[in-house]
Structures are given as structure tokens and as C-alpha cells.
Coordinates of C-alpha atoms and ligand atoms in Angstrom, one line a residue:
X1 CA 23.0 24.8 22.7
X2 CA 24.7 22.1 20.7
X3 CA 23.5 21.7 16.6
X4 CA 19.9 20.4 16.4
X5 CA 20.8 18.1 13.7
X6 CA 21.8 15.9 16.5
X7 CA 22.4 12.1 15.7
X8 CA 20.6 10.7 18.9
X9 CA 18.0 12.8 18.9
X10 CA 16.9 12.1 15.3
X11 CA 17.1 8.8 16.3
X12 CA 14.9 9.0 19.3
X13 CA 12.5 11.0 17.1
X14 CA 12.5 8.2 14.6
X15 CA 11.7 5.6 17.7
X16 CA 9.1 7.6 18.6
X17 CA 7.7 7.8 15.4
X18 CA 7.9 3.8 14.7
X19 CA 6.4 3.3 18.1
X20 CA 3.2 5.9 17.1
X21 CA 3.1 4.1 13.8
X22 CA 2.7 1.0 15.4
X23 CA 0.2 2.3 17.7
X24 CA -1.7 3.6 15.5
X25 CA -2.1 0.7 13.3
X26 CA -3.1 -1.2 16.3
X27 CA -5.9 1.0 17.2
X28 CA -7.2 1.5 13.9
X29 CA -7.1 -2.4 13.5
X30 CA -9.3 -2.9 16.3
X31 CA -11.6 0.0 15.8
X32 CA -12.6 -1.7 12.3
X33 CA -12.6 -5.4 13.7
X34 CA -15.3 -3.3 16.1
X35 CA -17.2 -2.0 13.7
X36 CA -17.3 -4.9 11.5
X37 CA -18.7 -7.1 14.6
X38 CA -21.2 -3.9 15.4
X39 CA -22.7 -3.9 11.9
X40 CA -22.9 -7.8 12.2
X41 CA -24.9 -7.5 15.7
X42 CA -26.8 -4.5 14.3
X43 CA -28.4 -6.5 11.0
X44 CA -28.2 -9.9 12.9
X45 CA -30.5 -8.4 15.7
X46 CA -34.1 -7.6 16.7
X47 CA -33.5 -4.3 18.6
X48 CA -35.5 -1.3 18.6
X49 CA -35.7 1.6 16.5
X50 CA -34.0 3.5 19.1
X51 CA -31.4 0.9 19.1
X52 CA -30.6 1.0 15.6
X53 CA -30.1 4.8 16.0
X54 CA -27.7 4.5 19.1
X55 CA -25.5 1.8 16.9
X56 CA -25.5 4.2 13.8
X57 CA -24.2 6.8 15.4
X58 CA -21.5 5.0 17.6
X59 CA -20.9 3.5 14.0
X60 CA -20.5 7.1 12.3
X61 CA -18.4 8.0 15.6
X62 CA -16.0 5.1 15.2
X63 CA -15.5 6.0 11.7
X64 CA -14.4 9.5 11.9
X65 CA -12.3 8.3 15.0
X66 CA -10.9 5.5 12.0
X67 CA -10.7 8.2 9.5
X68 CA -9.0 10.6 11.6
X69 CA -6.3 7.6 12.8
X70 CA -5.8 6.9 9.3
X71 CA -4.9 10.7 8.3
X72 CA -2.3 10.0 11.3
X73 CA -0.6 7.0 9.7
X74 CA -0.1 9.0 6.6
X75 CA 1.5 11.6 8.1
X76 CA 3.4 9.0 10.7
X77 CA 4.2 7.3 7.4
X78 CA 5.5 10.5 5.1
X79 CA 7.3 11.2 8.2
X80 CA 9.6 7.9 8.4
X81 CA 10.0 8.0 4.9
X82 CA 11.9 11.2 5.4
X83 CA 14.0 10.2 8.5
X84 CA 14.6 7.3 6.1
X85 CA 15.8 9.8 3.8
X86 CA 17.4 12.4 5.7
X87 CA 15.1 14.9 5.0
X88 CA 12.9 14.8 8.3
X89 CA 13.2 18.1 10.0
X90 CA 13.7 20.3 7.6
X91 CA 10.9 22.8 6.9
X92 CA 9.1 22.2 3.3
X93 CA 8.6 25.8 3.1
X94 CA 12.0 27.8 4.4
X95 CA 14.4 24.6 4.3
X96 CA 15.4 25.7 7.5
X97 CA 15.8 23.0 10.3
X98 CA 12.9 22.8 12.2
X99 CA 13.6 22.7 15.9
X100 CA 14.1 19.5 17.6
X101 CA 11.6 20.7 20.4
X102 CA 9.0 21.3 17.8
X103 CA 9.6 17.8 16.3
X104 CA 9.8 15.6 19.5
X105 CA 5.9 17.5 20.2
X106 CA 5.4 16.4 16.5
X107 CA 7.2 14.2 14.5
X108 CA 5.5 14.5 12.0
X109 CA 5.5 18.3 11.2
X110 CA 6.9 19.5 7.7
X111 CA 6.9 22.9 8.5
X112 CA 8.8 25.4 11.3
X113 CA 6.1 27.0 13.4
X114 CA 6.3 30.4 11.3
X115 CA 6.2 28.9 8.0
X116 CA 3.2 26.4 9.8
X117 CA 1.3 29.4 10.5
X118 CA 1.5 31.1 6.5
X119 CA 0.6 27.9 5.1
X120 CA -2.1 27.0 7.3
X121 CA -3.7 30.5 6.6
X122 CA -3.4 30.4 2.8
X123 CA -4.9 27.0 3.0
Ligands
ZN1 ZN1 10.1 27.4 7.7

């Protein structure tokens, strides 16, 4: 096993992570363009009561779905800004190098799993 601070591999990471960020934005452009046109249809239109209830909560879906892809591109975002800096991949909590494995599952973690687990239980 070669160091885990390997050049390529924090550069595929940070591929990956543009690529996700990109993604991301995408999907969360089209899900509000969606639900812009939904609540156009929905106040535009005659329909039922029933109706109205079906739209409001595929419209309460689609924004938790948004919300939830948002969150995403935070933590896509904090994430570049630290490959940027060199700081990506090393845990917040221990400072030790969080493995590459770990990171190429998810990018965007700021933690190693054990320090992961402490924090997530004293949250
Ligand atoms: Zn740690």
C-alpha cells in the first residue's frame, strides 16, 4: 500500500466531485423550473379538490427532494473548497488522513469513519 495522499487519486476525487457538483446543480435546476410550472398549472386550472391535493403533495415532495439536493451542493461545495485548498481528506476531528476508499464513497466526508461515528452521536 503506497501513501494515501496520492496525487492522482486526489485528483480523480476532485473530478468526481466537480462532476457531482455539476449534477447536482442540474437536477436541482430542473426540479424548481418543475415546480414553478406545477404551481403555475395548479392556480391556472380548474381541477378538483382531490387534484389540488395530489399537486400539493408532489409539490411538498419535490421540495424536500430540492432541499435535500441543496444540503448536497453545500457539502459538494465545502468539499472543492478544500481540495482547492489542500485540506480535503483530512479528518476535522483527529487530523488524520481520512482514507482514500472512504473518500472516493464520499467526497465529501470531513471526518474518518471513527471520528464520524463520535460526532454523529454527540450531535
Ligand atoms: Zn478522525
Amino acid at each position: 500500500m503506497t501513501a494515501v495522499t496520492d496525487g492522482l487519486d486526489m485528483a480523480a476525487i476532485g473530478l468526481l466531485l466537480r462532476q457531482r457538483h455539476a449534477e447536482t446543480t442540474g437536477q436541482v435546476g430542473r426540479l424548481q423550473a418543475q415546480a414553478a410550472s406545477m404551481r403555475g398549472s395548479h392556480y391556472a386550472g380548474s381541477g378538483d379538490a382531490a387534484d389540488a391535493g395530489t399537486v400539493a403533495l408532489e409539490a411538498a415532495e419535490q421540495t424536500m427532494v430540492t432541499m435535500a439536493l441543496q444540503e448536497q451542493l453545500v457539502r459538494l461545495q465545502a468539499a472543492i473548497d478544500r481540495l482547492d485548498s489542500g485540506t480535503l481528506g483530512a479528518c476535522g476531528r483527529c487530523g488524520e488522513q481520512v482514507p482514500l476508499t472512504r473518500l472516493q464513497v464520499m467526497p465529501w466526508a470531513t471526518h474518518c469513519v471513527p471520528c464520524q461515528s463520535i460526532v454523529d452521536r454527540h450531535r
